XYZ file of N, CA and C in Angstrom:
570
model
N 30.413 17.020 22.252
C 31.652 17.453 21.681
C 31.437 18.108 20.303
N 31.849 19.413 20.275
C 31.736 20.080 18.980
C 32.677 19.571 17.884
N 32.358 19.539 16.753
C 33.057 19.020 15.659
C 33.709 20.143 14.874
N 34.978 20.115 14.871
C 35.671 21.219 14.068
C 36.694 20.623 13.382
N 36.882 21.169 11.891
C 38.111 20.802 11.148
C 37.904 19.393 10.599
N 38.869 18.992 9.937
C 38.852 17.665 9.332
C 39.056 16.586 10.379
N 38.719 15.247 9.939
C 38.997 14.137 10.809
C 40.450 13.907 10.824
N 40.937 13.410 12.111
C 42.282 13.149 12.172
C 42.719 11.718 11.299
N 43.773 11.710 10.713
C 44.310 10.714 9.938
C 45.545 9.965 10.638
N 45.420 8.578 10.764
C 46.557 7.857 11.361
C 47.753 7.912 10.449
N 48.967 7.879 11.155
C 50.216 7.988 10.455
C 50.433 6.397 9.990
N 51.363 6.281 9.094
C 51.649 4.914 8.764
C 52.070 3.873 9.867
N 52.647 4.381 10.829
C 53.062 3.420 11.906
C 51.821 3.107 12.783
N 50.946 4.102 12.993
C 49.645 3.851 13.621
C 48.755 2.957 12.881
N 48.828 2.985 11.511
C 47.971 2.147 10.728
C 48.533 0.740 10.941
N 49.841 0.524 10.980
C 50.438 -0.792 11.171
C 50.040 -1.351 12.274
N 50.078 -0.525 13.454
C 49.744 -0.973 14.698
C 48.123 -1.418 14.771
N 47.351 -0.745 14.050
C 45.893 -1.020 14.147
C 45.793 -2.414 13.356
N 46.598 -2.640 12.345
C 46.326 -3.857 11.559
C 46.822 -4.968 12.366
N 47.971 -4.871 13.142
C 48.320 -5.826 13.904
C 47.325 -6.320 15.084
N 46.626 -5.190 15.528
C 45.691 -5.422 16.559
C 44.406 -6.284 15.958
N 43.993 -5.730 14.740
C 42.960 -6.369 14.113
C 43.072 -7.932 13.870
N 44.315 -8.283 13.593
C 44.759 -9.661 13.526
C 44.526 -10.404 14.621
N 44.313 -9.880 15.792
C 44.071 -10.714 16.982
C 42.750 -10.711 17.491
N 41.878 -10.121 16.770
C 40.356 -10.029 17.270
C 39.510 -10.828 16.297
N 38.174 -10.900 16.539
C 37.256 -11.735 15.737
C 37.239 -11.109 14.268
N 37.052 -11.997 13.314
C 36.795 -11.681 11.953
C 37.878 -10.968 11.338
N 39.253 -11.374 11.616
C 40.316 -10.550 11.177
C 40.401 -10.191 9.584
N 39.977 -11.256 8.753
C 40.109 -11.110 7.403
C 39.153 -10.104 6.980
N 37.972 -10.078 7.375
C 36.914 -9.086 7.058
C 37.335 -7.690 7.569
N 37.682 -7.464 8.763
C 38.029 -6.243 9.328
C 39.298 -5.643 8.734
N 40.315 -6.422 8.426
C 41.477 -5.983 7.736
C 41.174 -5.381 6.421
N 40.330 -6.144 5.645
C 40.007 -5.727 4.297
C 39.136 -4.476 4.244
N 38.367 -4.223 5.376
C 37.444 -2.881 5.467
C 38.416 -1.902 5.651
N 39.374 -2.008 6.747
C 40.392 -0.905 6.987
C 41.288 -0.621 5.888
N 41.850 -1.707 5.039
C 42.481 -1.421 3.926
C 41.866 -0.651 2.989
N 40.598 -0.942 2.535
C 39.798 -0.120 1.732
C 39.783 1.332 2.102
N 39.416 1.521 3.460
C 39.300 2.739 4.016
C 40.529 3.804 3.852
N 41.751 3.012 4.226
C 42.996 3.778 4.065
C 43.511 3.924 2.756
N 43.400 2.759 1.991
C 44.165 2.753 0.776
C 43.193 3.521 -0.288
N 41.836 3.350 -0.247
C 41.121 4.027 -1.338
C 40.496 5.249 -0.887
N 40.453 5.389 0.418
C 39.730 6.660 0.989
C 38.172 6.565 0.969
N 37.595 5.528 1.023
C 36.015 5.217 0.838
C 35.597 5.645 2.350
N 34.390 6.230 2.120
C 33.640 6.565 3.451
C 32.998 5.232 3.988
N 32.592 5.336 5.197
C 31.860 4.157 5.868
C 30.718 3.561 4.977
N 29.883 4.578 4.657
C 28.726 4.056 3.936
C 29.063 3.461 2.527
N 29.979 3.991 1.960
C 30.438 3.502 0.598
C 30.880 1.970 0.735
N 31.662 1.824 1.829
C 32.309 0.607 2.230
C 31.174 -0.480 2.429
N 30.093 -0.110 3.310
C 28.960 -0.939 3.668
C 28.164 -1.281 2.491
N 28.143 -0.429 1.303
C 27.205 -0.601 0.207
C 27.915 -1.463 -0.846
N 29.225 -1.732 -0.773
C 30.028 -2.469 -1.689
C 29.506 -3.968 -1.923
N 29.459 -4.280 -3.162
C 29.099 -5.630 -3.562
C 30.336 -6.245 -4.194
N 30.352 -7.733 -4.266
C 31.384 -8.413 -4.742
C 31.815 -7.998 -6.198
N 30.835 -7.658 -6.963
C 31.058 -7.463 -8.370
C 31.969 -6.103 -8.550
N 31.926 -5.318 -7.471
C 32.843 -4.039 -7.557
C 34.196 -4.143 -7.389
N 34.650 -5.347 -6.701
C 36.055 -5.688 -6.609
C 36.542 -6.974 -7.214
N 35.607 -7.902 -7.689
C 36.020 -9.118 -8.213
C 35.120 -9.635 -9.318
N 35.583 -10.392 -10.289
C 34.839 -11.134 -11.172
C 34.742 -12.552 -10.777
N 33.543 -12.970 -10.546
C 33.277 -14.356 -10.199
C 33.221 -15.230 -11.309
N 33.787 -16.470 -11.272
C 33.553 -17.515 -12.329
C 31.955 -17.800 -12.309
N 31.637 -18.501 -13.525
C 30.133 -18.783 -13.722
C 29.514 -19.503 -12.479
N 30.257 -20.355 -11.832
C 29.630 -21.122 -10.812
C 29.610 -20.382 -9.425
N 30.263 -19.290 -9.268
C 30.374 -18.506 -8.141
C 31.333 -19.132 -7.063
N 32.254 -20.099 -7.471
C 33.126 -20.602 -6.641
C 34.657 -20.185 -6.710
N 34.928 -19.426 -7.582
C 36.154 -18.828 -7.620
C 36.151 -17.347 -8.296
N 37.173 -16.600 -8.052
C 37.134 -15.101 -8.419
C 38.466 -14.720 -8.964
N 38.524 -13.638 -9.646
C 39.610 -12.851 -9.999
C 39.568 -11.319 -9.565
N 40.230 -10.887 -8.874
C 40.313 -9.471 -8.419
C 40.408 -8.558 -9.594
N 39.637 -7.492 -9.737
C 39.614 -6.500 -10.722
C 40.890 -5.579 -10.617
N 41.307 -4.937 -11.545
C 42.279 -4.009 -11.587
C 41.865 -2.657 -11.176
N 40.609 -2.519 -11.441
C 40.108 -1.003 -11.153
C 38.724 -1.265 -10.464
N 38.408 -0.757 -9.308
C 37.135 -0.714 -8.842
C 36.444 0.287 -9.306
N 35.076 0.285 -9.838
C 34.234 1.200 -10.264
C 33.172 1.442 -9.269
N 33.327 2.555 -8.464
C 32.437 2.850 -7.392
C 31.130 3.468 -7.893
N 29.935 2.975 -7.968
C 28.839 3.570 -8.548
C 28.488 4.904 -7.958
N 27.968 5.733 -8.861
C 27.443 7.080 -8.226
C 26.416 6.858 -7.155
N 25.714 5.948 -7.260
C 24.667 5.809 -6.166
C 25.188 5.434 -4.744
N 26.448 5.063 -4.653
C 27.050 4.940 -3.443
C 27.728 6.098 -2.773
N 28.031 7.052 -3.536
C 28.735 8.210 -3.186
C 28.163 9.253 -2.411
N 28.901 10.033 -1.710
C 28.355 11.128 -0.972
C 27.449 11.949 -1.849
N 26.318 12.453 -1.341
C 25.411 13.368 -2.064
C 24.447 12.531 -2.807
N 24.549 11.191 -2.888
C 23.602 10.484 -3.828
C 22.422 9.900 -3.090
N 22.475 10.106 -1.692
C 21.417 9.688 -0.943
C 21.173 8.100 -0.954
N 22.267 7.364 -0.787
C 22.531 5.958 -1.143
C 21.433 5.345 -0.210
N 21.462 5.703 1.022
C 20.760 4.924 2.075
C 19.369 5.490 2.034
N 18.869 6.449 1.365
C 17.555 6.969 1.219
C 16.941 7.425 2.431
N 17.796 7.885 3.367
C 17.134 8.265 4.804
C 16.249 9.413 4.661
N 16.897 10.639 3.837
C 16.183 11.902 3.841
C 15.105 12.101 2.826
N 14.992 11.043 2.064
C 14.080 11.118 0.857
C 12.632 11.683 1.276
N 11.966 10.883 2.223
C 10.644 11.333 2.650
C 10.483 12.545 3.539
N 11.686 12.955 4.149
C 11.486 13.961 5.143
C 11.935 15.359 4.577
N 12.378 15.315 3.347
C 12.895 16.526 2.818
C 11.775 17.500 2.474
N 11.940 18.761 2.847
C 10.892 19.865 2.555
C 11.878 21.111 2.121
N 11.469 21.625 0.937
C 12.062 22.723 0.230
C 12.045 23.951 1.447
N 13.128 24.625 1.629
C 13.074 25.740 2.548
C 13.570 27.078 1.993
N 14.217 26.840 0.719
C 14.738 28.169 0.134
C 14.646 27.859 -1.238
N 14.704 29.108 -1.997
C 14.814 28.994 -3.581
C 15.960 29.854 -3.990
N 16.482 29.639 -5.146
C 17.520 30.354 -5.751
C 17.113 30.778 -7.085
N 17.199 32.010 -7.476
C 16.970 32.534 -8.854
C 18.202 33.376 -9.186
N 18.408 33.414 -10.441
C 19.400 34.383 -10.924
C 18.336 35.704 -11.124
N 19.101 36.794 -11.223
C 18.299 38.075 -11.314
C 17.250 38.021 -12.468
N 17.978 37.594 -13.708
C 17.218 37.427 -14.974
C 15.888 36.577 -14.685
N 16.038 35.373 -14.113
C 15.110 34.455 -13.914
C 14.050 35.186 -13.002
N 14.531 35.790 -11.932
C 13.561 36.447 -11.030
C 12.632 37.514 -11.799
N 13.324 38.369 -12.599
C 12.542 39.332 -13.255
C 11.595 38.662 -14.267
N 11.927 37.633 -14.897
C 11.123 37.012 -15.805
C 9.830 36.374 -15.075
N 10.116 35.832 -13.886
C 8.883 35.210 -13.250
C 7.937 36.380 -12.624
N 8.609 37.378 -12.256
C 7.729 38.518 -11.713
C 6.959 39.184 -12.896
N 7.467 39.233 -13.994
C 6.727 39.776 -15.240
C 5.508 38.659 -15.662
N 5.953 37.396 -15.601
C 4.766 36.482 -15.813
C 3.662 36.549 -14.814
N 4.112 36.817 -13.337
C 3.013 36.995 -12.557
C 2.058 38.112 -12.685
N 2.759 39.223 -12.927
C 2.133 40.629 -13.337
C 1.084 40.455 -14.427
N 1.456 39.666 -15.442
C 0.527 39.522 -16.664
C -0.488 38.637 -16.345
N -0.394 37.575 -15.341
C -1.418 36.690 -15.047
C -2.396 37.466 -14.176
N -1.945 38.325 -13.219
C -2.843 39.134 -12.303
C -3.716 40.046 -13.084
N -2.867 40.665 -14.106
C -3.754 41.721 -14.905
C -4.802 40.795 -15.687
N -4.592 39.716 -16.023
C -5.524 38.846 -16.861
C -6.695 38.316 -15.927
N -6.550 38.468 -14.601
C -7.422 37.998 -13.536
C -7.374 36.380 -13.327
N -6.222 35.917 -13.661
C -5.972 34.488 -13.264
C -5.346 34.399 -11.941
N -5.885 33.211 -11.268
C -5.378 32.971 -9.799
C -3.877 32.445 -9.973
N -3.146 32.998 -8.965
C -1.604 32.653 -9.106
C -1.268 31.823 -8.049
N -0.528 30.591 -8.268
C -0.136 29.725 -7.157
C 1.388 29.872 -7.222
N 1.947 30.222 -6.133
C 3.392 30.703 -6.138
C 4.306 29.367 -6.443
N 3.879 28.281 -6.113
C 4.555 27.064 -6.334
C 4.739 26.814 -7.949
N 3.870 27.298 -8.626
C 3.968 27.158 -10.026
C 5.320 27.890 -10.573
N 5.807 28.706 -9.908
C 6.959 29.629 -10.425
C 8.268 29.096 -9.767
N 8.362 28.154 -8.910
C 9.372 27.690 -8.219
C 10.371 27.163 -9.183
N 11.555 27.351 -9.136
C 12.661 26.827 -9.981
C 12.653 25.336 -9.651
N 13.116 24.391 -10.655
C 13.124 22.968 -10.391
C 14.106 22.640 -9.248
N 13.807 21.521 -8.544
C 14.828 21.191 -7.514
C 16.064 20.475 -8.212
N 17.111 20.703 -7.626
C 18.403 20.062 -8.182
C 18.608 18.916 -7.450
N 18.659 17.704 -8.070
C 18.923 16.544 -7.447
C 20.239 16.499 -7.061
N 20.773 15.979 -5.845
C 22.073 15.825 -5.489
C 22.408 14.343 -5.962
N 23.481 14.441 -6.752
C 23.791 12.977 -7.373
C 25.273 12.957 -7.065
N 25.724 11.714 -6.592
C 27.083 11.491 -6.390
C 27.728 11.456 -7.685
N 28.985 11.176 -7.787
C 29.790 10.983 -8.882
C 30.572 9.524 -8.880
N 30.370 8.760 -9.927
C 31.093 7.543 -10.017
C 32.532 7.662 -9.981
N 33.334 6.952 -9.367
C 34.625 6.857 -9.321
C 35.252 5.670 -9.612
N 36.468 5.683 -10.362
C 37.139 4.416 -10.627
C 38.434 4.570 -9.908
N 38.528 3.577 -9.021
C 39.734 3.488 -8.073
C 40.652 2.227 -8.439
N 41.894 2.586 -8.666
C 42.624 1.359 -8.953
C 43.088 0.562 -7.729
N 43.098 -0.754 -7.988
C 43.321 -1.794 -6.830
C 44.634 -2.151 -7.201
N 45.667 -1.260 -6.868
C 47.002 -1.584 -7.304
C 47.913 -2.005 -6.003
N 47.395 -1.584 -4.839
C 48.121 -1.731 -3.556
C 48.246 -3.120 -3.326
N 49.369 -3.770 -3.175
C 49.598 -5.184 -2.728
C 48.998 -5.672 -1.460
N 49.044 -4.758 -0.416
C 48.423 -5.131 0.875
C 46.825 -5.131 0.632
N 46.330 -4.256 -0.020
C 45.027 -4.056 -0.204
C 44.408 -5.378 -1.008
N 45.127 -5.751 -2.037
C 44.737 -6.745 -2.805
C 44.762 -8.050 -2.166
N 45.894 -8.206 -1.276
C 46.111 -9.411 -0.439
C 44.910 -9.575 0.578
N 44.522 -8.377 1.349
C 43.428 -8.527 2.205
C 42.090 -8.752 1.489
N 41.865 -8.278 0.361
C 40.518 -8.519 -0.286
C 40.413 -9.961 -0.776
N 41.646 -10.572 -1.261
C 41.546 -11.880 -1.646
C 41.418 -12.856 -0.535
N 42.141 -12.495 0.689
C 42.066 -13.338 1.886
C 40.630 -13.355 2.404
N 39.973 -12.147 2.311
C 38.563 -12.059 2.908
C 37.675 -12.772 1.886
N 37.778 -12.665 0.513
C 36.924 -13.428 -0.276
C 37.156 -14.950 -0.260
N 38.426 -15.382 -0.044
C 38.717 -16.909 -0.024
C 37.904 -17.315 1.378
N 38.081 -16.599 2.324
C 37.434 -16.910 3.591
C 35.840 -17.088 3.367
N 35.259 -16.139 2.655
C 33.988 -16.132 2.488
C 33.567 -17.399 1.588
N 34.178 -17.588 0.583
C 33.938 -18.803 -0.249
C 34.225 -20.247 0.642
N 35.083 -20.181 1.536
C 35.111 -21.365 2.396
C 33.949 -21.560 3.344
N 33.096 -20.553 3.620
C 31.949 -20.611 4.580
C 30.789 -20.758 3.681
N 30.580 -20.298 2.516
C 29.358 -20.213 1.622
C 29.719 -21.139 0.399
N 28.738 -21.955 0.059
C 28.735 -22.902 -1.109
C 29.217 -22.052 -2.375
N 28.641 -20.894 -2.640
C 28.983 -19.969 -3.759
C 28.658 -18.574 -3.444
N 29.184 -17.712 -4.150
C 28.955 -16.295 -4.014
C 28.166 -15.797 -5.320
N 27.368 -14.716 -5.158
C 26.945 -14.050 -6.315
C 27.497 -12.755 -6.562
N 27.498 -12.184 -7.798
C 28.200 -10.814 -7.884
C 27.441 -9.681 -7.076
N 26.145 -9.864 -6.904
C 25.261 -8.826 -6.118
C 25.495 -8.966 -4.660
N 25.977 -10.039 -4.100
C 26.251 -10.127 -2.650
C 26.996 -9.047 -2.079
N 26.638 -8.682 -0.891
C 27.520 -7.714 -0.136
C 28.939 -8.100 0.007
N 29.881 -7.186 -0.196
C 31.275 -7.593 0.045
C 31.501 -7.836 1.386
N 30.959 -7.151 2.289
C 31.170 -7.405 3.755
C 29.693 -7.713 4.388
N 29.709 -8.757 5.093
C 28.483 -9.254 5.746
C 28.587 -8.533 7.216
N 27.274 -8.343 7.717
C 27.196 -7.755 9.077
C 27.648 -8.821 10.103
N 27.989 -8.343 11.214
C 28.409 -9.416 12.272
C 27.475 -10.418 12.523
N 26.182 -10.300 12.437
C 25.215 -11.142 12.647
C 25.342 -12.293 11.522
N 25.349 -11.954 10.191
C 25.425 -12.794 9.233
C 26.696 -13.598 9.313
N 27.935 -12.976 9.738
C 29.116 -13.569 9.826
C 29.062 -14.731 10.804
N 28.555 -14.473 11.979
C 28.336 -15.298 13.020
C 27.457 -16.607 12.677
N 26.450 -16.407 11.829
C 25.856 -17.569 11.331
C 26.573 -18.490 10.480
N 27.525 -17.885 9.647
C 28.299 -18.677 8.760
C 29.247 -19.395 9.749
N 29.875 -18.829 10.684
C 30.718 -19.612 11.467
C 30.157 -20.662 12.393
N 28.913 -20.500 12.614
C 28.266 -21.704 13.381
C 27.793 -22.719 12.455
N 27.760 -22.433 11.106
C 27.160 -23.424 10.320
C 28.048 -24.908 10.409
N 27.369 -25.932 10.263
C 27.920 -27.092 10.543
C 29.098 -27.548 9.439
N 29.072 -26.949 8.324
C 30.100 -27.262 7.235
C 31.388 -26.406 7.490
N 31.403 -25.572 8.624
C 32.552 -24.761 8.683
C 33.630 -25.554 9.176
N 34.840 -25.395 8.662
C 36.092 -25.998 9.204
C 37.142 -25.044 9.379
N 38.019 -25.278 10.311
C 39.102 -24.295 10.707
C 40.012 -24.185 9.518
N 40.537 -23.053 9.131
C 41.400 -22.824 8.066
C 42.861 -22.964 8.589
């Protein structure tokens, strides 16, 4: 199917319907928090997957309690264009070059003088430097009550399953990790 235009956005009534359906399925606390972050803060899937606890909450020294932050600082490394997953790093090959007219004239003159002097010319020596794509860090206010409530519920649920959390722990565990926690003998129904 051809992709055209922007992605469709759910209406507020469709969002509420989605949230009510999420509550009836597995891992409702986690999934509700993920969807709230997506809808309320506009984060991309990759950005949500890379979130760590320290981006949304400050843990106490023992890692057994937390306080939600007022503002989430999304690191530049997580954002679009930052190559956060590092998938394309090893396969990137430069296919085009961009010069301003003045820079191009300057390079041509340098090459002419080197050729006249009898020096071997390697074209790559005259390529302009590569521009690294870097994302931009963003500060996102965590002011929405539903968002805060879902994050708090999710983190409380995590704390009931794990003895303690670390700031660098992922905010959202994969399904496999979540299932291991639920099968753990110390789990008790909330």
